[in-house]
Amino acid sequence: MTDLIILFFITFSAALLGVVPPGLINITAAKISTQKGKMNGVIFAIGASIVVLIQAIIAVMISKYLYNNQQIIAVLEKAALVIFGLLGIYFFIIARKKKHKEKRIRMVKVSKKGSFFKGIFLAMLNVLPIPYFIGLNALWRTSGLMEFSIPDIVVFVLGTGFGTFAMLYMYVFYFNKSQSKSGHFSKYSDHILSALMLVLVIVTLVRIFYHNDAAI
């Protein structure tokens, strides 16, 4: 039970962190709360989070397939090393630029009906969480934090859904109170993401060297 609680907490935290940077889903949630009230913003967030649950299930299935094909994993590890490194540099540059100029965030126009289905529709258009969850799942699996068992998969999926909903909830209730504060928050989120990419680079390097030593 303790292992499942730890798995839920770290997955919840990682999913929450993944929704920190302003994007289509969270900015729309904030806009709906401004136009139609906070309750509609929460309903929108619920719809988007349900899709995230499905995306997490897809990510686990893909991760399981990749794990059972170690040759593919070896190639993906080297590709991930480059990708994580480039993403780390990208987020660091974005964070540095935000120190010198203020970026305006463009709101997304929404109608006043169907907040729940808008959340589902926009989340379906956003497929970026799937590779992110695949990476998380592979990382947790390699570190021994989870297995491909039903309880672990359920906890992982719930962690992604609740983590996403928690950040969307914060956007709904706090984003429109002060856009200057949200910009400040966004600036630090880029630093955090850059640091996260650095950690992933280190973890990937360790895995590559470990596999190479095991093969000798």
XYZ file of N, CA and C in Angstrom:
648
model
N 0.820 -1.213 0.000
C 0.000 0.000 0.000
C 0.857 1.266 0.000
N 1.956 1.217 0.781
C 2.846 2.375 0.831
C 3.446 2.676 -0.534
N 3.829 1.619 -1.265
C 4.391 1.797 -2.605
C 3.382 2.444 -3.541
N 2.121 2.069 -3.425
C 1.083 2.650 -4.273
C 0.866 4.126 -3.940
N 0.939 4.457 -2.662
C 0.783 5.859 -2.252
C 1.920 6.702 -2.802
N 3.139 6.168 -2.724
C 4.293 6.884 -3.268
C 4.157 7.054 -4.779
N 3.735 5.971 -5.452
C 3.544 6.034 -6.891
C 2.506 7.084 -7.269
N 1.402 7.117 -6.527
C 0.364 8.110 -6.809
C 0.902 9.520 -6.609
N 1.626 9.745 -5.531
C 2.117 11.088 -5.215
C 3.081 11.604 -6.275
N 4.053 10.772 -6.681
C 5.036 11.244 -7.656
C 4.400 11.416 -9.032
N 3.458 10.545 -9.379
C 2.765 10.687 -10.666
C 1.872 11.916 -10.651
N 1.159 12.129 -9.553
C 0.331 13.317 -9.379
C 1.175 14.578 -9.535
N 2.338 14.606 -8.880
C 3.216 15.777 -8.933
C 3.745 16.016 -10.340
N 4.151 14.935 -11.015
C 4.692 15.070 -12.370
C 3.622 15.541 -13.345
N 2.401 15.019 -13.211
C 1.299 15.438 -14.081
C 0.936 16.886 -13.821
N 0.914 17.279 -12.548
C 0.606 18.666 -12.197
C 1.652 19.605 -12.784
N 2.923 19.230 -12.662
C 4.004 20.054 -13.200
C 3.915 20.173 -14.711
N 3.448 19.111 -15.372
C 3.350 19.136 -16.821
C 2.317 20.107 -17.352
N 1.361 20.508 -16.506
C 0.305 21.433 -16.942
C 0.585 22.852 -16.476
N 1.739 23.077 -15.826
C 2.068 24.409 -15.316
C 2.205 25.450 -16.423
N 2.998 25.186 -17.493
C 3.173 26.230 -18.505
C 1.848 26.578 -19.180
N 1.554 27.881 -19.353
C 0.296 28.273 -20.003
C 0.162 27.667 -21.385
N -0.962 27.041 -21.661
C -1.234 26.420 -22.947
C -2.711 26.492 -23.268
N -3.108 25.817 -24.332
C -4.498 25.892 -24.802
C -5.489 25.450 -23.726
N -5.202 24.320 -23.045
C -6.168 23.771 -22.099
C -6.305 24.634 -20.854
N -5.178 24.951 -20.219
C -5.284 25.693 -18.961
C -5.712 27.145 -19.145
N -5.300 27.766 -20.252
C -5.737 29.140 -20.492
C -7.230 29.179 -20.821
N -7.715 28.173 -21.559
C -9.145 28.101 -21.850
C -9.947 27.888 -20.576
N -9.414 27.057 -19.668
C -10.086 26.846 -18.379
C -10.209 28.152 -17.617
N -9.132 28.938 -17.620
C -9.161 30.231 -16.935
C -10.149 31.180 -17.604
N -10.192 31.164 -18.940
C -11.099 32.057 -19.674
C -12.557 31.693 -19.417
N -12.864 30.395 -19.397
C -14.235 29.969 -19.141
C -14.680 30.398 -17.746
N -13.786 30.287 -16.777
C -14.139 30.700 -15.416
C -14.414 32.192 -15.350
N -13.737 32.964 -16.206
C -13.956 34.409 -16.239
C -15.282 34.752 -16.904
N -15.602 34.061 -17.994
C -16.808 34.377 -18.766
C -18.071 33.768 -18.181
N -17.958 32.535 -17.700
C -19.155 31.790 -17.311
C -19.201 31.428 -15.836
N -18.169 31.791 -15.110
C -18.141 31.459 -13.697
C -17.208 30.293 -13.408
N -16.777 30.221 -12.169
C -15.793 29.211 -11.782
C -16.328 27.789 -11.911
N -17.614 27.585 -11.662
C -18.168 26.242 -11.754
C -18.045 25.683 -13.163
N -18.301 26.523 -14.170
C -18.140 26.084 -15.554
C -16.683 25.786 -15.875
N -15.765 26.563 -15.260
C -14.352 26.288 -15.446
C -13.973 24.937 -14.870
N -14.540 24.605 -13.717
C -14.278 23.307 -13.094
C -14.837 22.183 -13.956
N -16.035 22.381 -14.519
C -16.643 21.369 -15.389
C -15.777 21.141 -16.622
N -15.251 22.230 -17.179
C -14.331 22.124 -18.315
C -13.105 21.298 -17.918
N -12.558 21.577 -16.736
C -11.377 20.869 -16.255
C -11.649 19.378 -16.071
N -12.856 19.039 -15.609
C -13.229 17.636 -15.436
C -13.249 16.925 -16.789
N -13.843 17.568 -17.790
C -13.887 16.979 -19.127
C -12.497 16.742 -19.683
N -11.601 17.733 -19.524
C -10.234 17.588 -20.023
C -9.490 16.489 -19.269
N -9.726 16.393 -17.955
C -9.029 15.404 -17.134
C -9.459 13.984 -17.478
N -10.705 13.803 -17.870
C -11.184 12.472 -18.274
C -10.413 11.992 -19.502
N -10.193 12.896 -20.454
C -9.412 12.534 -21.646
C -7.982 12.200 -21.260
N -7.440 12.936 -20.287
C -6.080 12.669 -19.821
C -5.970 11.254 -19.250
N -7.019 10.807 -18.546
C -7.032 9.437 -18.026
C -6.892 8.415 -19.160
N -7.615 8.653 -20.240
C -7.545 7.757 -21.401
C -6.165 7.824 -22.046
N -5.607 9.043 -22.148
C -4.271 9.197 -22.720
C -3.221 8.476 -21.876
N -3.405 8.485 -20.555
C -2.467 7.801 -19.671
C -2.529 6.289 -19.883
N -3.734 5.751 -20.088
C -3.884 4.314 -20.357
C -3.166 3.948 -21.660
N -3.357 4.778 -22.688
C -2.677 4.544 -23.968
C -1.159 4.580 -23.775
N -0.690 5.540 -22.981
C 0.743 5.674 -22.736
C 1.304 4.438 -22.040
N 0.554 3.888 -21.078
C 1.013 2.690 -20.369
C 1.109 1.505 -21.334
N 0.123 1.357 -22.208
C 0.139 0.248 -23.163
C 1.325 0.369 -24.119
N 1.601 1.589 -24.583
C 2.746 1.794 -25.476
C 4.048 1.526 -24.730
N 4.123 2.017 -23.487
C 5.320 1.813 -22.678
C 5.568 0.329 -22.428
N 4.499 -0.422 -22.190
C 4.623 -1.864 -21.960
C 5.155 -2.562 -23.204
N 4.660 -2.169 -24.366
C 5.137 -2.758 -25.624
C 6.617 -2.464 -25.830
N 7.001 -1.205 -25.570
C 8.398 -0.825 -25.755
C 9.302 -1.562 -24.767
N 8.809 -1.739 -23.554
C 9.618 -2.419 -22.534
C 9.873 -3.874 -22.907
N 8.921 -4.482 -23.579
C 9.062 -5.887 -23.985
C 9.901 -6.049 -25.247
N 10.319 -4.937 -25.827
C 11.180 -4.971 -27.019
C 12.433 -4.153 -26.711
N 13.404 -4.786 -26.083
C 14.570 -4.094 -25.559
C 15.417 -3.441 -26.653
N 15.395 -3.978 -27.862
C 16.164 -3.352 -28.936
C 15.619 -1.970 -29.258
N 14.296 -1.864 -29.226
C 13.675 -0.559 -29.453
C 14.022 0.390 -28.313
N 14.036 -0.145 -27.086
C 14.359 0.670 -25.927
C 15.759 1.260 -26.041
N 16.718 0.453 -26.508
C 18.101 0.915 -26.632
C 18.202 2.102 -27.589
N 17.477 2.020 -28.701
C 17.481 3.119 -29.669
C 16.788 4.344 -29.088
N 15.653 4.124 -28.426
C 14.883 5.234 -27.863
C 15.640 5.944 -26.744
N 16.439 5.206 -25.992
C 17.217 5.822 -24.921
C 18.190 6.852 -25.479
N 18.859 6.494 -26.577
C 19.809 7.421 -27.189
C 19.076 8.622 -27.785
N 17.916 8.353 -28.401
C 17.120 9.458 -28.948
C 16.603 10.351 -27.823
N 16.176 9.729 -26.716
C 15.656 10.499 -25.582
C 16.737 11.394 -24.990
N 17.982 10.899 -24.981
C 19.088 11.691 -24.450
C 19.224 13.008 -25.203
N 19.138 12.918 -26.523
C 19.234 14.126 -27.351
C 18.011 15.020 -27.147
N 16.828 14.410 -27.142
C 15.592 15.184 -27.015
C 15.530 15.902 -25.672
N 15.830 15.176 -24.581
C 15.797 15.801 -23.261
C 16.810 16.938 -23.157
N 17.986 16.728 -23.778
C 18.992 17.778 -23.755
C 18.530 19.025 -24.491
N 17.941 18.835 -25.674
C 17.445 19.967 -26.449
C 16.291 20.671 -25.733
N 15.391 19.886 -25.128
C 14.285 20.486 -24.380
C 14.788 21.278 -23.176
N 15.810 20.743 -22.517
C 16.377 21.459 -21.375
C 16.946 22.800 -21.796
N 17.678 22.818 -22.925
C 18.228 24.073 -23.445
C 17.106 25.024 -23.845
N 16.060 24.463 -24.486
C 14.937 25.284 -24.938
C 14.249 25.977 -23.755
N 13.909 25.197 -22.720
C 13.225 25.782 -21.565
C 14.116 26.793 -20.845
N 15.428 26.546 -20.834
C 16.341 27.479 -20.187
C 16.386 28.803 -20.942
N 16.425 28.714 -22.285
C 16.440 29.932 -23.102
C 15.142 30.706 -22.931
N 14.002 30.000 -22.932
C 12.713 30.661 -22.736
C 12.672 31.358 -21.384
N 13.189 30.687 -20.350
C 13.205 31.281 -19.011
C 14.068 32.542 -18.984
N 15.202 32.510 -19.693
C 16.072 33.684 -19.734
C 15.419 34.848 -20.474
N 14.719 34.530 -21.561
C 14.061 35.581 -22.333
C 12.969 36.266 -21.526
N 12.292 35.492 -20.681
C 11.201 36.061 -19.899
C 11.692 37.034 -18.839
N 13.001 37.031 -18.589
C 13.549 37.991 -17.644
C 13.658 39.382 -18.264
N 13.712 39.416 -19.598
C 13.952 40.674 -20.287
C 12.706 41.282 -20.915
N 11.695 40.491 -21.114
C 10.491 41.046 -21.706
C 9.277 40.326 -21.184
N 8.172 41.050 -21.125
C 6.927 40.483 -20.636
C 6.128 39.973 -21.814
N 5.670 38.748 -21.730
C 4.890 38.157 -22.812
C 3.416 38.223 -22.468
N 2.641 38.674 -23.420
C 1.195 38.685 -23.238
C 0.643 37.326 -23.623
N -0.300 36.838 -22.827
C -0.924 35.543 -23.079
C -2.278 35.773 -23.734
N -2.445 35.247 -24.912
C -3.686 35.441 -25.644
C -4.735 34.456 -25.161
N -5.865 35.001 -24.794
C -6.954 34.159 -24.337
C -7.642 33.484 -25.520
N -8.267 32.368 -25.258
C -8.986 31.624 -26.287
C -10.476 31.906 -26.158
N -11.102 32.329 -27.252
C -12.528 32.628 -27.216
C -13.341 31.342 -27.120
N -14.313 31.364 -26.247
C -15.170 30.197 -26.090
C -16.616 30.641 -26.066
N -17.490 29.758 -26.445
C -18.914 30.046 -26.363
C -19.362 29.821 -24.933
N -20.658 30.040 -24.671
C -21.158 29.942 -23.310
C -21.942 28.670 -23.081
N -21.701 27.659 -23.895
C -22.409 26.380 -23.730
C -21.426 25.223 -23.849
N -21.757 24.166 -23.151
C -21.012 22.914 -23.314
C -19.599 22.928 -22.782
N -19.391 23.457 -21.564
C -18.038 23.512 -21.006
C -17.419 22.117 -20.882
N -18.208 21.163 -20.486
C -17.694 19.803 -20.293
C -17.188 19.224 -21.609
N -17.970 19.368 -22.681
C -17.573 18.804 -23.972
C -16.451 19.602 -24.613
N -16.352 20.887 -24.279
C -15.203 21.666 -24.751
C -13.921 21.130 -24.132
N -14.003 20.775 -22.852
C -12.840 20.207 -22.198
C -12.416 18.907 -22.858
N -13.384 18.053 -23.176
C -13.092 16.783 -23.844
C -12.503 17.026 -25.228
N -13.130 17.919 -25.981
C -12.700 18.158 -27.364
C -11.288 18.732 -27.425
N -11.009 19.771 -26.627
C -9.694 20.398 -26.681
C -8.608 19.457 -26.157
N -8.938 18.666 -25.151
C -7.955 17.716 -24.627
C -7.649 16.636 -25.656
N -8.645 16.246 -26.450
C -8.412 15.253 -27.503
C -7.488 15.797 -28.585
N -7.550 17.104 -28.823
C -6.674 17.722 -29.815
C -5.233 17.794 -29.312
N -5.069 17.801 -28.011
C -3.743 17.921 -27.415
C -3.183 16.534 -27.103
N -2.340 16.008 -27.987
C -1.793 14.653 -27.819
C -0.422 14.664 -27.133
N 0.085 15.845 -26.779
C 1.411 15.928 -26.166
C 1.527 15.178 -24.838
N 0.446 15.075 -24.033
C 0.601 14.318 -22.778
C 0.979 12.852 -22.971
N 0.636 12.261 -24.125
C 0.907 10.836 -24.316
C 2.409 10.525 -24.275
N 3.258 11.189 -25.087
C 4.698 10.906 -24.970
C 5.268 11.285 -23.600
N 4.703 12.319 -22.981
C 5.149 12.709 -21.643
C 4.869 11.599 -20.635
N 3.668 11.022 -20.708
C 3.306 9.932 -19.793
C 4.086 8.651 -20.104
N 4.397 8.437 -21.395
C 5.229 7.276 -21.752
C 6.595 7.400 -21.079
N 7.156 8.598 -21.127
C 8.449 8.833 -20.496
C 8.389 8.635 -18.988
N 7.336 9.147 -18.367
C 7.175 8.973 -16.925
C 7.046 7.503 -16.564
N 6.211 6.796 -17.323
C 5.977 5.387 -17.045
C 7.266 4.581 -17.179
N 8.034 4.867 -18.218
C 9.305 4.165 -18.419
C 10.279 4.480 -17.291
N 10.292 5.737 -16.851
C 11.186 6.134 -15.770
C 10.809 5.459 -14.460
N 9.505 5.443 -14.143
C 9.045 4.785 -12.910
C 9.336 3.280 -12.967
N 9.143 2.688 -14.162
C 9.360 1.249 -14.324
C 10.827 0.895 -14.135
N 11.713 1.687 -14.713
C 13.143 1.416 -14.611
C 13.650 1.590 -13.180
N 13.111 2.581 -12.483
C 13.540 2.846 -11.113
C 12.893 1.909 -10.103
N 11.993 1.040 -10.562
C 11.351 0.080 -9.675
C 10.166 0.620 -8.914
N 9.678 1.804 -9.312
C 8.547 2.412 -8.611
C 7.213 1.790 -9.001
N 7.162 1.164 -10.172
C 5.910 0.540 -10.600
C 6.177 -0.647 -11.507
N 5.202 -1.522 -11.576
C 5.222 -2.660 -12.481
C 4.016 -2.537 -13.407
N 3.932 -3.446 -14.374
C 2.772 -3.442 -15.264
C 1.653 -4.299 -14.678
N 1.380 -4.102 -13.406
C 0.287 -4.799 -12.731
C -0.940 -3.899 -12.708
N -2.102 -4.499 -12.541
C -3.353 -3.716 -12.560
C -3.362 -2.628 -11.487
N -3.011 -2.922 -10.224
C -3.028 -1.853 -9.210
C -2.089 -0.699 -9.557
N -0.880 -1.021 -10.028
C 0.072 0.035 -10.366
C -0.432 0.880 -11.542
N -0.986 0.223 -12.535
C -1.505 0.950 -13.693
C -2.658 1.856 -13.289
N -3.566 1.350 -12.461
C -4.710 2.148 -12.000
C -4.232 3.374 -11.225
N -3.279 3.171 -10.323
C -2.755 4.280 -9.526
C -2.045 5.301 -10.414
N -1.264 4.816 -11.389
C -0.569 5.716 -12.310
C -1.558 6.557 -13.099
N -2.584 5.907 -13.632
C -3.587 6.608 -14.432
C -4.340 7.637 -13.577
N -4.739 7.243 -12.382
C -5.442 8.174 -11.492
C -4.544 9.346 -11.099
N -3.269 9.071 -10.903
C -2.342 10.143 -10.556
C -2.233 11.178 -11.654
N -2.195 10.726 -12.909
C -2.121 11.676 -14.030
C -3.405 12.505 -14.127
N -4.555 11.844 -13.949
C -5.835 12.552 -14.054
C -6.025 13.585 -12.956
N -5.769 13.182 -11.714
C -5.943 14.103 -10.595
C -4.895 15.213 -10.594
N -3.675 14.897 -11.011
C -2.642 15.919 -11.097
C -2.985 16.982 -12.126
N -3.478 16.535 -13.284
C -3.899 17.470 -14.330
C -5.062 18.333 -13.844
N -6.048 17.685 -13.209
C -7.210 18.429 -12.724
C -6.813 19.451 -11.661
N -5.872 19.093 -10.791
C -5.457 20.009 -9.724
C -4.875 21.293 -10.291
N -4.024 21.183 -11.320
C -3.440 22.390 -11.900
C -4.480 23.194 -12.668
N -5.369 22.513 -13.396
C -6.438 23.225 -14.091
C -7.338 23.945 -13.089
N -7.586 23.316 -11.956
C -8.387 23.922 -10.887
C -7.737 25.211 -10.401
N -6.409 25.191 -10.262
C -5.703 26.399 -9.826
C -5.791 27.503 -10.879
N -5.723 27.111 -12.154
C -5.885 28.108 -13.208
C -7.290 28.711 -13.158
N -8.284 27.883 -12.917
C -9.670 28.349 -12.877
C -9.871 29.370 -11.761
N -9.293 29.129 -10.599
C -9.582 29.951 -9.427
C -8.587 31.080 -9.191
N -7.369 30.968 -9.732
C -6.361 31.962 -9.380
C -5.746 32.702 -10.554
N -5.828 32.145 -11.769
C -5.150 32.770 -12.910
C -5.687 34.157 -13.198
N -7.015 34.317 -13.251
C -7.597 35.584 -13.660
C -7.530 36.643 -12.569
N -7.067 36.285 -11.378
C -6.953 37.280 -10.315
C -5.783 38.223 -10.559
N -4.724 37.680 -11.142
C -3.547 38.516 -11.382
C -2.708 37.910 -12.492
N -2.802 38.465 -13.693
C -2.025 37.939 -14.808
C -0.545 38.202 -14.625
N -0.187 39.274 -13.888
C 1.228 39.525 -13.638
C 1.823 38.434 -12.769
N 1.046 37.964 -11.796
C 1.524 36.877 -10.940
C 1.632 35.587 -11.729
N 0.688 35.361 -12.632
C 0.736 34.131 -13.419
C 1.930 34.133 -14.364
N 2.284 35.329 -14.880
C 3.467 35.421 -15.721
C 4.725 35.127 -14.924
N 4.762 35.615 -13.673
C 5.883 35.339 -12.785
C 5.980 33.842 -12.512
N 4.838 33.243 -12.282
C 4.770 31.795 -12.031
C 5.246 31.021 -13.246
N 4.826 31.471 -14.434
C 5.220 30.804 -15.672
C 6.732 30.874 -15.882
N 7.327 32.016 -15.509
C 8.768 32.165 -15.672
C 9.521 31.110 -14.871
N 9.124 30.903 -13.645
C 9.797 29.908 -12.817
C 9.477 28.484 -13.257
N 8.313 28.290 -13.862
C 7.971 26.948 -14.339
C 8.938 26.517 -15.436
N 9.406 27.447 -16.258
C 10.377 27.108 -17.303
C 11.710 26.687 -16.692
N 12.118 27.345 -15.610
C 13.329 26.928 -14.910
C 13.179 25.510 -14.359
N 12.004 25.239 -13.795
C 11.750 23.914 -13.228
C 11.795 22.853 -14.316
N 11.149 23.141 -15.458
C 11.136 22.181 -16.559
C 12.538 21.963 -17.115
N 13.335 23.031 -17.170
C 14.713 22.893 -17.639
C 15.504 21.980 -16.697
N 15.310 22.174 -15.393
C 15.988 21.329 -14.406
C 15.517 19.875 -14.519
N 14.202 19.710 -14.772
C 13.654 18.364 -14.927
C 14.283 17.659 -16.124
N 14.459 18.388 -17.233
C 15.094 17.799 -18.409
C 16.538 17.392 -18.107
N 17.222 18.205 -17.285
C 18.592 17.867 -16.907
C 18.624 16.566 -16.106
N 17.669 16.431 -15.192
C 17.577 15.201 -14.404
C 17.331 13.996 -15.316
N 16.431 14.178 -16.295
C 16.133 13.091 -17.225
C 17.339 12.728 -18.086
N 18.144 13.731 -18.448
C 19.376 13.463 -19.201
C 20.324 12.606 -18.369
N 20.468 12.975 -17.092
C 21.357 12.221 -16.209
C 20.861 10.794 -16.026
N 19.549 10.649 -15.793
C 18.968 9.318 -15.611
C 19.156 8.472 -16.866
N 18.948 9.084 -18.035
C 19.099 8.350 -19.298
C 20.546 7.932 -19.527
N 21.491 8.821 -19.198
C 22.905 8.474 -19.331
C 23.267 7.288 -18.435
N 22.770 7.316 -17.211
C 23.035 6.219 -16.276
C 22.482 4.905 -16.828
N 21.269 4.974 -17.389
C 20.649 3.769 -17.942
C 21.442 3.235 -19.127
N 21.932 4.132 -19.999
C 22.690 3.704 -21.170
C 23.990 3.034 -20.740
N 24.710 3.664 -19.797
C 25.967 3.079 -19.322
C 25.722 1.771 -18.584
N 24.628 1.716 -17.846
C 24.305 0.495 -17.117
C 24.043 -0.654 -18.080
N 23.280 -0.372 -19.134
C 22.964 -1.408 -20.117
C 24.220 -1.839 -20.874
N 25.101 -0.878 -21.164
C 26.339 -1.210 -21.877
C 27.249 -2.086 -21.024
N 27.315 -1.772 -19.718
C 28.135 -2.584 -18.815
C 27.569 -3.981 -18.658
N 26.234 -4.073 -18.642
C 25.584 -5.374 -18.492
C 25.806 -6.244 -19.726
N 25.954 -5.576 -20.881
C 26.123 -6.322 -22.134
C 27.548 -6.859 -22.300
N 28.498 -6.236 -21.589
C 29.907 -6.666 -21.727
C 30.154 -7.982 -20.982
